[in-house]
Coordinates of C-alpha atoms in Angstrom, one line a residue:
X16 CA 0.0 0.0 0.0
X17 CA 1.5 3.4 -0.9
X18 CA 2.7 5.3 2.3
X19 CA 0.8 8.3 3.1
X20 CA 4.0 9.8 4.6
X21 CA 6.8 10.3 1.4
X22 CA 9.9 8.2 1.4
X23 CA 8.4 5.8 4.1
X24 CA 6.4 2.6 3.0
X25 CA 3.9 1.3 5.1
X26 CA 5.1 -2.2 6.8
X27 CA 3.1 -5.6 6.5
X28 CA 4.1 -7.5 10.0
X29 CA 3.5 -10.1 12.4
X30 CA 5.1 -9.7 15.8
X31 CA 3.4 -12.3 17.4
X32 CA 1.8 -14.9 14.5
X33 CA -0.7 -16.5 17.7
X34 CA -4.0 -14.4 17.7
X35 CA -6.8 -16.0 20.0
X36 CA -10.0 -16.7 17.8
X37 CA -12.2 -14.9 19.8
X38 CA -11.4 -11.5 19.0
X39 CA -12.9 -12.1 15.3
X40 CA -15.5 -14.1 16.6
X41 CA -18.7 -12.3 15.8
X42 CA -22.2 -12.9 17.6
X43 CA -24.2 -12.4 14.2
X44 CA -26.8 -9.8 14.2
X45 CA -29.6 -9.7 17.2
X46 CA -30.6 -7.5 19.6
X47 CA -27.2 -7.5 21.7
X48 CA -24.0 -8.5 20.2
X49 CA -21.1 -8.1 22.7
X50 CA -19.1 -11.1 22.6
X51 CA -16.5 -9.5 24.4
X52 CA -13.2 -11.4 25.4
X53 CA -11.8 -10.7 29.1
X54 CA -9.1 -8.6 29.4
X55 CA -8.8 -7.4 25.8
X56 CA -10.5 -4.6 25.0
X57 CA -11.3 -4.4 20.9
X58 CA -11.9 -1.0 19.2
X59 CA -13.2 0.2 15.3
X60 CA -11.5 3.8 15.0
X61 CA -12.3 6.1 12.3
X62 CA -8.8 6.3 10.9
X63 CA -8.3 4.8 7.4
X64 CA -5.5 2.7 8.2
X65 CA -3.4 1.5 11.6
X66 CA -1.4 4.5 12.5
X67 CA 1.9 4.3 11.9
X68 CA 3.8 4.1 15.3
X69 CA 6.4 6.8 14.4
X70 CA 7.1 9.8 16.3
X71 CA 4.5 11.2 15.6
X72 CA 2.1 8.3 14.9
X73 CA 0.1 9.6 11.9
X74 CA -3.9 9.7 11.5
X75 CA -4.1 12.8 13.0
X76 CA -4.5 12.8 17.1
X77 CA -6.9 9.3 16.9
X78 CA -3.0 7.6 16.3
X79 CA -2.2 9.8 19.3
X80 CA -4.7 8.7 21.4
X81 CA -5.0 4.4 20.5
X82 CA -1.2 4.3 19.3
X83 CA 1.1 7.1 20.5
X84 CA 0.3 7.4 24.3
X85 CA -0.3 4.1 24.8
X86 CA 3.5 3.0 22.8
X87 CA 5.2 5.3 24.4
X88 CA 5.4 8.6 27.3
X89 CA 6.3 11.8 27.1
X90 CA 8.2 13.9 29.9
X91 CA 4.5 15.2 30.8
X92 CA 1.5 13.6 30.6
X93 CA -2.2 14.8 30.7
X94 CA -4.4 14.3 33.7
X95 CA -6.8 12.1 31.4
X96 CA -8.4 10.2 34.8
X97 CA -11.0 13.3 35.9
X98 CA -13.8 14.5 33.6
X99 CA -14.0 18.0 35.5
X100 CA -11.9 20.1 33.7
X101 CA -10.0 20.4 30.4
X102 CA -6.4 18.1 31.2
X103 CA -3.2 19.7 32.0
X104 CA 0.3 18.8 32.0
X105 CA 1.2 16.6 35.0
X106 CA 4.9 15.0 35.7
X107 CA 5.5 11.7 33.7
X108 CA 9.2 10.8 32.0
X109 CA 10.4 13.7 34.1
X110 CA 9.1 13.6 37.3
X111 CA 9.8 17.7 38.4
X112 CA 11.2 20.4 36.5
X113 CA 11.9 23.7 38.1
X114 CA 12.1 26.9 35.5
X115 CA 14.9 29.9 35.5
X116 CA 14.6 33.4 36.6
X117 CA 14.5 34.8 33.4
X118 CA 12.0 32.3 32.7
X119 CA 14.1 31.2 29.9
X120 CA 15.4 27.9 30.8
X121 CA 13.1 24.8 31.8
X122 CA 15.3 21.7 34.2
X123 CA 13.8 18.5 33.8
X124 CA 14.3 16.2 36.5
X125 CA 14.0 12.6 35.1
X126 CA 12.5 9.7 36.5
X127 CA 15.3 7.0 37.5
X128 CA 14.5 2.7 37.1
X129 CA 12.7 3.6 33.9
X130 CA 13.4 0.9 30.8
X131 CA 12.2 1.2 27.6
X132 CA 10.0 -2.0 26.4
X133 CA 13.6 -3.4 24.8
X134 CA 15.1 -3.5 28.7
X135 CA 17.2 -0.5 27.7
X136 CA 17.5 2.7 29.9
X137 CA 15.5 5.6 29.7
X138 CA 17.9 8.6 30.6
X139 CA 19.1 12.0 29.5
X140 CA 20.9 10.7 26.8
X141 CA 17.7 8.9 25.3
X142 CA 16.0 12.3 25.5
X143 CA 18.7 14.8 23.6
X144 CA 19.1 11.7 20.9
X145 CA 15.1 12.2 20.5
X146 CA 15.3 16.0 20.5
X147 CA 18.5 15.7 17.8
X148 CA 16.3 13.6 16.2
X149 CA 13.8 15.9 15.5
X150 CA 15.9 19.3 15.7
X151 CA 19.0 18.5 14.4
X152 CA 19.7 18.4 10.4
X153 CA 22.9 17.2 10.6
X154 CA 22.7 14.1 13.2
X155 CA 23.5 10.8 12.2
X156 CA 20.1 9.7 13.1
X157 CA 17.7 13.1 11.9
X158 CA 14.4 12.2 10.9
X159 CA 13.3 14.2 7.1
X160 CA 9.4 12.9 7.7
X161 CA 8.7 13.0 11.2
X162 CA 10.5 16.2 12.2
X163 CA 8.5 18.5 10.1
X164 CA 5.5 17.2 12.0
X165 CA 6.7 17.8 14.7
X166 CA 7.5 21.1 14.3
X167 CA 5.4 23.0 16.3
X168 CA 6.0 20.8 19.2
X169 CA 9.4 22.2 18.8
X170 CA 8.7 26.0 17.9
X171 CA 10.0 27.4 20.8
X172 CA 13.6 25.5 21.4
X173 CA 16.1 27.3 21.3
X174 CA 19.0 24.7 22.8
X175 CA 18.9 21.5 25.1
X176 CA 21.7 20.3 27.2
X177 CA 22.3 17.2 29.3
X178 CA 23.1 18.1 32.6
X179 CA 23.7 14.4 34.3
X180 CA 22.5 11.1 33.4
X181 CA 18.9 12.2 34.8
X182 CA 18.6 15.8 34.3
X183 CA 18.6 18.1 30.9
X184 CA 17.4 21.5 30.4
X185 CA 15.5 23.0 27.3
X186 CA 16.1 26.9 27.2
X187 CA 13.1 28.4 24.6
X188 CA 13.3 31.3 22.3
X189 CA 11.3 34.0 24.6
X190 CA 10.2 33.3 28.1
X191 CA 7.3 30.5 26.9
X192 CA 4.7 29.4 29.4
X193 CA 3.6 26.2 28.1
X194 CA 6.7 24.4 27.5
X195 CA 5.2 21.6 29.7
X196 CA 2.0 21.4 27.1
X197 CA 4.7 20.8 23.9
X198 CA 6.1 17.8 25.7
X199 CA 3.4 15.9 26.5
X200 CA 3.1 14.7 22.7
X201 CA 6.9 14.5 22.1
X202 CA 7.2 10.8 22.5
X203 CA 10.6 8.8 22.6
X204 CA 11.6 5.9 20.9
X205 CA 14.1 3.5 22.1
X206 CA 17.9 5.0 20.9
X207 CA 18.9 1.5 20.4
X208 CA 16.2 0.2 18.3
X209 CA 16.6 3.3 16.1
X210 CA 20.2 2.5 15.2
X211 CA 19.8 -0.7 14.8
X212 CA 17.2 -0.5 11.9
X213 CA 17.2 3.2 10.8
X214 CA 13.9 5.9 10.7
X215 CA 12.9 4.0 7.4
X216 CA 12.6 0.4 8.9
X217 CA 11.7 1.8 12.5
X218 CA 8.3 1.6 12.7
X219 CA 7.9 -1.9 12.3
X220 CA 10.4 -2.7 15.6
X221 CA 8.9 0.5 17.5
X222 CA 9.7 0.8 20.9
X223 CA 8.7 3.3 24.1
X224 CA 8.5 3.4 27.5
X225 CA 4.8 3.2 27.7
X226 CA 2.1 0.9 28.9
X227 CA 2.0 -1.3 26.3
X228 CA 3.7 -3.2 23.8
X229 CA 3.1 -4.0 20.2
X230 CA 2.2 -7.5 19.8
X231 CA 1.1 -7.8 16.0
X232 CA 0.8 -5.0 13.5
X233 CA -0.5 -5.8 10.0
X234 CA -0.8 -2.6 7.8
X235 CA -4.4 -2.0 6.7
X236 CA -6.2 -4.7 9.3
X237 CA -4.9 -5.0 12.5
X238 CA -2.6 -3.7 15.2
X239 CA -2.9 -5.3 18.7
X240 CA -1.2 -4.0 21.8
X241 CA -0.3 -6.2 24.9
X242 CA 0.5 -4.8 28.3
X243 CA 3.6 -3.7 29.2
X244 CA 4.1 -5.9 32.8
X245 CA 7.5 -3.8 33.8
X246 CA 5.5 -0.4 33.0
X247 CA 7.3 2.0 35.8
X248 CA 3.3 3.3 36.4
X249 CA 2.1 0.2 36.9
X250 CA 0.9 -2.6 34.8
X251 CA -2.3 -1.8 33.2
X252 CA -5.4 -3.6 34.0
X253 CA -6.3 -4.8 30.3
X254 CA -4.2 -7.6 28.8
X255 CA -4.5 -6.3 25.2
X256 CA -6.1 -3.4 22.6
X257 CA -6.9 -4.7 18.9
X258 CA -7.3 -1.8 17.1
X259 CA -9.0 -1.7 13.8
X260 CA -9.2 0.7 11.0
X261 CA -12.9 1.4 10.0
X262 CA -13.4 4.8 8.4
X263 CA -17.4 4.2 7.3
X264 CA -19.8 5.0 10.1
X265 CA -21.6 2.2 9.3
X266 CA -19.0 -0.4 9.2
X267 CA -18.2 0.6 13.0
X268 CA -21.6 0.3 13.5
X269 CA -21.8 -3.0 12.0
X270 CA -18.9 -4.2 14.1
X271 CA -20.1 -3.4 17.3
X272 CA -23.6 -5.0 16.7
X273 CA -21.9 -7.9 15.3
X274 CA -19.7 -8.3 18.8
X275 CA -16.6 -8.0 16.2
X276 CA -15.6 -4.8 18.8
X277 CA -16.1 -3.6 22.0
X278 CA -15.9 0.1 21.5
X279 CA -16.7 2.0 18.3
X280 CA -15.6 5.8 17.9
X281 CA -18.7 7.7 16.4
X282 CA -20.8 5.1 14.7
X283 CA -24.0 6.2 13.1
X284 CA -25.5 8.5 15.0
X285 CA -29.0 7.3 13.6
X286 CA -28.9 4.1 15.9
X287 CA -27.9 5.8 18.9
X288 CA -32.0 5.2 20.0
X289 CA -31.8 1.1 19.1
X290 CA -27.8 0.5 20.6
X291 CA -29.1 2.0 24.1
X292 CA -32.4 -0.1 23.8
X293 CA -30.1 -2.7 23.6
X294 CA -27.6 -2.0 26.2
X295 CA -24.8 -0.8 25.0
X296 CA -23.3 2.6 26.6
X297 CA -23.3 6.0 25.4
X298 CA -20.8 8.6 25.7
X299 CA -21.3 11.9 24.8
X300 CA -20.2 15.5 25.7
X301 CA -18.3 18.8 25.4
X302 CA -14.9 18.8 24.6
X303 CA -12.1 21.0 22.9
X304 CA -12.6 19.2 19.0
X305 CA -14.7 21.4 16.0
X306 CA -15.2 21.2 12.4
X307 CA -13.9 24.6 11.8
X308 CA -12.8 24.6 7.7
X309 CA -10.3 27.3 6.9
X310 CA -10.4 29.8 3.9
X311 CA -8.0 29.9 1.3
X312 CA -6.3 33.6 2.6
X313 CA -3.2 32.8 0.3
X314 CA -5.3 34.3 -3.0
X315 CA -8.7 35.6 -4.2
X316 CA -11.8 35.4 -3.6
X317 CA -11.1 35.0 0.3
X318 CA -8.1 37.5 0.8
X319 CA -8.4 40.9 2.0
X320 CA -12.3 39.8 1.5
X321 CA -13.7 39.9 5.1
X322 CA -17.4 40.8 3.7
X323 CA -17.6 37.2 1.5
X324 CA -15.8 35.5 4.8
X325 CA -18.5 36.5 6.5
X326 CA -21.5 35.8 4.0
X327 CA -20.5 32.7 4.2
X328 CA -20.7 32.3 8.1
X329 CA -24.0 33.7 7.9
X330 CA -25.3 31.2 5.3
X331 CA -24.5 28.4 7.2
X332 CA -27.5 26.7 8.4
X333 CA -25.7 25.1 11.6
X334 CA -29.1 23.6 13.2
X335 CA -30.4 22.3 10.2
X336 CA -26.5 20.3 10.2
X337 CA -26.8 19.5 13.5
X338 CA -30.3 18.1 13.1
X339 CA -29.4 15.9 10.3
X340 CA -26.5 14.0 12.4
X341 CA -29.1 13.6 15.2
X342 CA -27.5 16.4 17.2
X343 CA -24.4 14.7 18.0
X344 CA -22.5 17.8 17.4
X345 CA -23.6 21.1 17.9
X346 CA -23.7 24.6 16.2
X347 CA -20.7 26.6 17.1
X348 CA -20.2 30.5 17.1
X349 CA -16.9 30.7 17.9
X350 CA -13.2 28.4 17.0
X351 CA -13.4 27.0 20.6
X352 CA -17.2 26.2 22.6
X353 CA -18.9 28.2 25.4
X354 CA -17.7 27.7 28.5
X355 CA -14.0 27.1 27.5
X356 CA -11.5 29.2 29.2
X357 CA -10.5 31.0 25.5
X358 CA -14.2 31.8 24.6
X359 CA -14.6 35.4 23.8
X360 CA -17.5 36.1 26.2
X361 CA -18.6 39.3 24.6
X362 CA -19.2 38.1 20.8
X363 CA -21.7 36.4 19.6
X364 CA -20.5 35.4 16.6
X365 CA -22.6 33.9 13.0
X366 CA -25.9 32.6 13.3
X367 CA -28.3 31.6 10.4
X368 CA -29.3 34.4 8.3
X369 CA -29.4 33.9 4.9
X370 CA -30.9 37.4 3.6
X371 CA -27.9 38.8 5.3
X372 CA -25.4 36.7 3.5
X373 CA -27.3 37.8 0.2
X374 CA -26.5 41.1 1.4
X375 CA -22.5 40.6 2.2
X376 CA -22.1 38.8 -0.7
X377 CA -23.2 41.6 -3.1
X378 CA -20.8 44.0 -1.0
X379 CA -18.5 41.9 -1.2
X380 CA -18.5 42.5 -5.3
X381 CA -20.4 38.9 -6.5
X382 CA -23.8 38.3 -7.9
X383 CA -25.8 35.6 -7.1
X384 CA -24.2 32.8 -9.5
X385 CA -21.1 34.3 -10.3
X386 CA -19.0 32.8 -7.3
X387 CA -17.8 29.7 -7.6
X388 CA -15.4 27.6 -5.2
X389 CA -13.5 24.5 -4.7
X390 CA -13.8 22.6 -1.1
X391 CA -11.7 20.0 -0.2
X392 CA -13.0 17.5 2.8
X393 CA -12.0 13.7 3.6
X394 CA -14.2 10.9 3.5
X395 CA -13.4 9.6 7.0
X396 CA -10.6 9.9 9.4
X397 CA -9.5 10.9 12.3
X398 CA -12.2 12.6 14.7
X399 CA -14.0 14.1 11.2
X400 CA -17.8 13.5 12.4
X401 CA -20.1 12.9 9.2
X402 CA -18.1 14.6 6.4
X403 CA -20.3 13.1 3.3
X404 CA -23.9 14.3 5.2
X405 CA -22.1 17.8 6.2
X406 CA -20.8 18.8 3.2
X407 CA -24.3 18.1 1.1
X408 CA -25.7 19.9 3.7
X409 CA -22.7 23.0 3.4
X410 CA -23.3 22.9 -0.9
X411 CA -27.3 23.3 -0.3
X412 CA -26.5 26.6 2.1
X413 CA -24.1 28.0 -0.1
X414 CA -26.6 27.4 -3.1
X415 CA -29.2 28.8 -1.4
X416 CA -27.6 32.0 -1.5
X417 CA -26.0 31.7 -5.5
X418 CA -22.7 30.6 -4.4
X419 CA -21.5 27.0 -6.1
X420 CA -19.6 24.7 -4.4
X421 CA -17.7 22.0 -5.7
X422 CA -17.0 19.5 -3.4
X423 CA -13.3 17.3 -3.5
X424 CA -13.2 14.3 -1.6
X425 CA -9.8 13.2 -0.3
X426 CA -7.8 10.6 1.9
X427 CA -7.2 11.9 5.3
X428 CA -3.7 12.1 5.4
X429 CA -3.7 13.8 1.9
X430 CA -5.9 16.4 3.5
X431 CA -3.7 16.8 6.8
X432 CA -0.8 16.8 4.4
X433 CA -2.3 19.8 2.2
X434 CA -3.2 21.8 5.2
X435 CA 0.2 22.0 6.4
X436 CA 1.7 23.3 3.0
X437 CA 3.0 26.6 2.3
X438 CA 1.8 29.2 0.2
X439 CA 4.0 27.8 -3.0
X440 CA 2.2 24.5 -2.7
X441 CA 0.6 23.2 -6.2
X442 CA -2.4 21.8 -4.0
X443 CA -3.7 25.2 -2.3
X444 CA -4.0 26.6 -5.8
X445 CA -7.0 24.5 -6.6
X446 CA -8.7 24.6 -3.2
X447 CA -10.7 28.1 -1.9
X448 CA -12.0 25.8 1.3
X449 CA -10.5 23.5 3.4
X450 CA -12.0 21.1 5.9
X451 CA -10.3 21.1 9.3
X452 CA -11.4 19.3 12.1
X453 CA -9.2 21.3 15.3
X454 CA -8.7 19.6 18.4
X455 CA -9.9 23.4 19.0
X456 CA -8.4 24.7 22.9
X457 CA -7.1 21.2 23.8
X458 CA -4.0 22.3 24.2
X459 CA -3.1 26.1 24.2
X460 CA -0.2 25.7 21.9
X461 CA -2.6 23.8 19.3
X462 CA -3.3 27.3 18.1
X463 CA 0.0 27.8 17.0
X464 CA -0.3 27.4 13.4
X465 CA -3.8 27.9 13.3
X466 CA -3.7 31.8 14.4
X467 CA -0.2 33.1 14.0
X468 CA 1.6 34.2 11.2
X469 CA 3.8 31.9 9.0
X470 CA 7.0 31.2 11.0
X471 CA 9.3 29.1 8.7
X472 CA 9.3 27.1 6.2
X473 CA 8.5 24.0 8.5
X474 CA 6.0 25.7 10.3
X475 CA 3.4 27.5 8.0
X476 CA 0.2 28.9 8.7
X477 CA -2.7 26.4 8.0
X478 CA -4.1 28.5 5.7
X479 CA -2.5 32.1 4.7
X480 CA -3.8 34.2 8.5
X481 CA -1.7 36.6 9.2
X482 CA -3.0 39.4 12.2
X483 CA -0.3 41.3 14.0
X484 CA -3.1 42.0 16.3
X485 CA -3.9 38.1 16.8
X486 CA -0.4 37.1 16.5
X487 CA 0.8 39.8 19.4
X488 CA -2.2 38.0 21.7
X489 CA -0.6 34.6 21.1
X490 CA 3.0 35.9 21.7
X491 CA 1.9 37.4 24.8
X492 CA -0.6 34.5 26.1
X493 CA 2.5 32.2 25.5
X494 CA 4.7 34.2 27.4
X495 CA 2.8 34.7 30.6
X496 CA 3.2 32.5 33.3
X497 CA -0.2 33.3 35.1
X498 CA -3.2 31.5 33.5
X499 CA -6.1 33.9 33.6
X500 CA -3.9 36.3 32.1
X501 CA -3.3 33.7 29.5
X502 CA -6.6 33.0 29.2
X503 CA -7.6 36.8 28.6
X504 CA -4.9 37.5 25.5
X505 CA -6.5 34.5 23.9
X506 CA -10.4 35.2 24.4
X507 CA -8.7 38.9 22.5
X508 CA -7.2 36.5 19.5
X509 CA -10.5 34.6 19.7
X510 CA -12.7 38.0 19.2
X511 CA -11.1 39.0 16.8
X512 CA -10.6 35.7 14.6
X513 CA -14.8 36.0 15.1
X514 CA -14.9 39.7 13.6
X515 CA -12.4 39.1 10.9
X516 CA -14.2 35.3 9.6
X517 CA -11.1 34.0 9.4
X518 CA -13.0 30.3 9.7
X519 CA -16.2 28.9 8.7
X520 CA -16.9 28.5 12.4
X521 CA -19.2 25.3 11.6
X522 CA -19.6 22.6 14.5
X523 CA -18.6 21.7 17.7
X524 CA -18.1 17.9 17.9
X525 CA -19.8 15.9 21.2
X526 CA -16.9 13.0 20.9
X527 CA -19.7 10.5 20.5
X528 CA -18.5 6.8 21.2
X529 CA -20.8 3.6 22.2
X530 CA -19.1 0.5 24.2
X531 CA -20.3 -2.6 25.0
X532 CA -21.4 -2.6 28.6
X533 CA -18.6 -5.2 29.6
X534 CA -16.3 -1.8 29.4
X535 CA -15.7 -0.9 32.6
X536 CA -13.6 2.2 33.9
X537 CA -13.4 4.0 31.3
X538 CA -13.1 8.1 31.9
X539 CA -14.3 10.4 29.5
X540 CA -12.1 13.5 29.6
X541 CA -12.6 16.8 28.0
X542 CA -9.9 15.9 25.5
X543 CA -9.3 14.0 22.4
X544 CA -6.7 11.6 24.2
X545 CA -8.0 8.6 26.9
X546 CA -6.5 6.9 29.9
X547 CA -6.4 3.3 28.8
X548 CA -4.3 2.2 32.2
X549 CA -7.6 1.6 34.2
X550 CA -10.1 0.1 31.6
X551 CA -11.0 -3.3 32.3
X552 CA -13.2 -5.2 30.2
X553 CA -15.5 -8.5 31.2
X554 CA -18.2 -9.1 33.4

């Protein structure tokens, strides 16, 4: 299968050849299918294929969430065990780190008696190899494909240092506040399996520190996971995860009926009614993830065109979308929802209105008919709701006020891959729209190249923003160390990213997933990531 990362094919392998029957075994269609095996806990994700188990995993954060954090750790972790509040970085790889003065320099203090899954140690030295890795161009071991996707994970580095054998220190740019956010997603791979097989051949021998193991990994089908038993945490209480790739709604749907899985990520949201009828569990609520598609502001029509920006917002019949994906999303009116710490509290933002989009849109120098656009969207993926039912539903809006849209469907990863060009980039020239699907205010430093200006060459803009205004809110958010302060310099990007249309500000996403009621423990956090370490399944 042709890799969706260039200059790294997708590996075909068996760890482990021994799988036990029963995870395949389905129960055939009835009213309850479970068929659930103890202690392994089997899940249909939305992602096309099995995440790759790089550093980054790919498929967006869903190979974050079932792959990356479960592989490997980072020096923080998130508190993903409390539904209360949005998670925040808590000690993990590094178990305290203390920060200068000048607020310059961050000392990571790292946890001793920790192996990686190979029985080799975890220690400073495994850390600056990972952060070489990724930073520097000329090491022996630098990574061409997974450094540039890491990038802004790595923004604000300006050097890192070894101090002993259990402390380095990481001294950024500018003082930078949220160091300790960056970190929770920079994973690290065994040094000594990298050598040994080289970035090309490492992700099929990938190794971490985390809490579990990969146990059999075939590309397109199947990757299982098996606990890690010398995890320094704690071994976890499930024996395995079988993950399985099922982008359609309805296929997930049909696997969890079946008893095929234990846990489906957003099946159908039409059979919500019938699967709680017949027992299985429903999880729903708010949480920092959107469908928030991003303007072209590279060229015409969209550049320097706030009147058409906002047209558009204002043709957007949000209920209507909501109602037709039996309201497990809901209509949003700004990038991030209400209640969320960044939520400008003052603006109202878009709401239906169509005579008023008729309105902007003449002002805004087109005639009913003469505008026509190009939106790209996937077909599935990673966290991407109902992008087929949506988009039907975003052409008939935009029709209804003279503006035709044509709609191109895409891979996933082609998608992510396209919203991370730069402005020379032969894709953006076709596309006026793009879908984007934000973890939106999981992480403050998620907004990074969403709202500020391009930085580099590795780290462009999503889409052409550019706000000195928006951009000075970020840099000083980021630079202040007391969070309501924080939190005030980003409701004052968010206002304004509202006044200026800089998004179709679309839907906010209710992280819908049904389990079979043998799941037990299972946390649901205002974040896109889980705590797998306390699931149990059986019973």
């Amino acid at each position: 299968m042709p890799s969706s990362e260039p200059g790294r094919r997708r590996w075909s392998i068996v760890v482990i050849l021994v799988l036990l029957g029963s995870l395949l075994v389905g129960c055939g269609k009835g009213t309850v299918g479970y068929g659930s095996t103890a202690g392994i806990l089997r899940i249909a994700m939305t992602a096309g294929n099995i995440p790759f188990p790089s550093t980054p995993p790919d498929q967006g954060y869903e190979g974050y969430r079932f792959v990356g954090n479960n592989i490997y750790d980072g020096l923080t972790r998130f508190n993903l065990d409390q539904s209360k509040t949005i998670p925040t970085p808590q000690p993990a790889l590094a178990k305290s780190w203390s920060i200068s003065p000048d607020k310059l320099t961050w000392t990571f203090h790292l946890r001793r008696g920790v192996t990686f899954q190979d029985g080799t140690p975890f220690n400073a030295d495994a850390v600056l190899f990972q952060f070489n890795r990724m930073l520097d161009k000329k090491f022996t071991y630098y990574d061409t494909i997974d450094a540039p996707r890491y990038a802004a994970s790595f923004l604000q580095f300006k050097s890192w240092h070894k101090i002993d054998d259990y402390t380095v220190s990481v001294t950024t740019k500018h003082p930078y506040a949220w160091l300790s956010y960056d970190l929770a997603s920079v994973y690290f791979p065994s040094p000594a399996v990298v050598k040994k097989y080289g970035n090309t051949n490492y992700n099929a021998h990938a190794i971490g520190t985390g809490p579990f193991t990969i146990k059999k990994y075939v590309d397109g089908q199947v990757m299982i996971l098996q606990a890690n038993d010398h995890y320094w945490r704690g071994r976890p209480k499930l024996n395995e995860i079988v993950l399985y790739p099922m982008p359609e709604a309805a296929t997930r749907l049909s696997a969890l009926e079946s008893g095929e899985v234990d846990w489906a990520e957003v099946p159908s949201p039409d059979a919500l009614s019938q699967l709680k009828d017949d027992g299985y569990v429903t999880y729903m609520g708010k949480y920092p993830h959107g469908i928030m598609p991003r303007f072209n502001l590279f060229r015409k029509p969209f550049k320097g065109n706030i009147k058409l920006r906002k047209a558009l917002n204002y043709a957007l019949d949000r209920v209507g979308t909501a109602d037709l994906i039996n309201n497990v999303g809901y209509p949003a009116k700004q990038y991030v929802y209400p209640g969320h710490p960044d939520y400008a509290p003052d603006n109202p933002g878009y709401h239906y209105d169509p005579a008023e989009a008729r309105r902007l849109l003449a002002e805004a120098g087109y005639k009913p008919g003469q505008l026509h656009l190009n939106m790209a969207y996937p077909t599935g993926g990673s966290g991407n709701m109902f992008p087929d039912i949506m988009m039907q539903k975003l052409q008939a809006d935009f029709t209804a006020i003279g503006v035709e849209v044509t709609l191109e469907p895409m891979e996933w990863d082609t998608l992510t891959t396209i919203s991370l060009a730069t402005l020379k980039s032969p894709q953006w020239k076709n596309i006026d729209i793009l879908w984007s699907s934000p973890a939106a205010g999981m992480i403050p430093t998620g907004y990074a190249t969403t709202f500020q200006c391009m930085q580099s060459a590795d780290t462009p803009n999503a889409s052409g923003i550019c706000n000195k205004q928006m951009q000075a809110d970020y840099q000083k958010a980021s630079s202040s160390f007391d969070p309501k302060t924080s939190h005030k310099y980003l409701q004052d990007m968010m206002n304004i990213a509202v006044n200026d249309a800089y998004f179709l500000f679309w839907m906010h996403d209710l992280n819908l997933r049904v389990m079979s009621p043998k799941v037990h423990g299972f946390v649901e956090p205002k974040s896109w990531w889980v705590d797998f370490d306390n699931i149990t399944v059986g019973g």
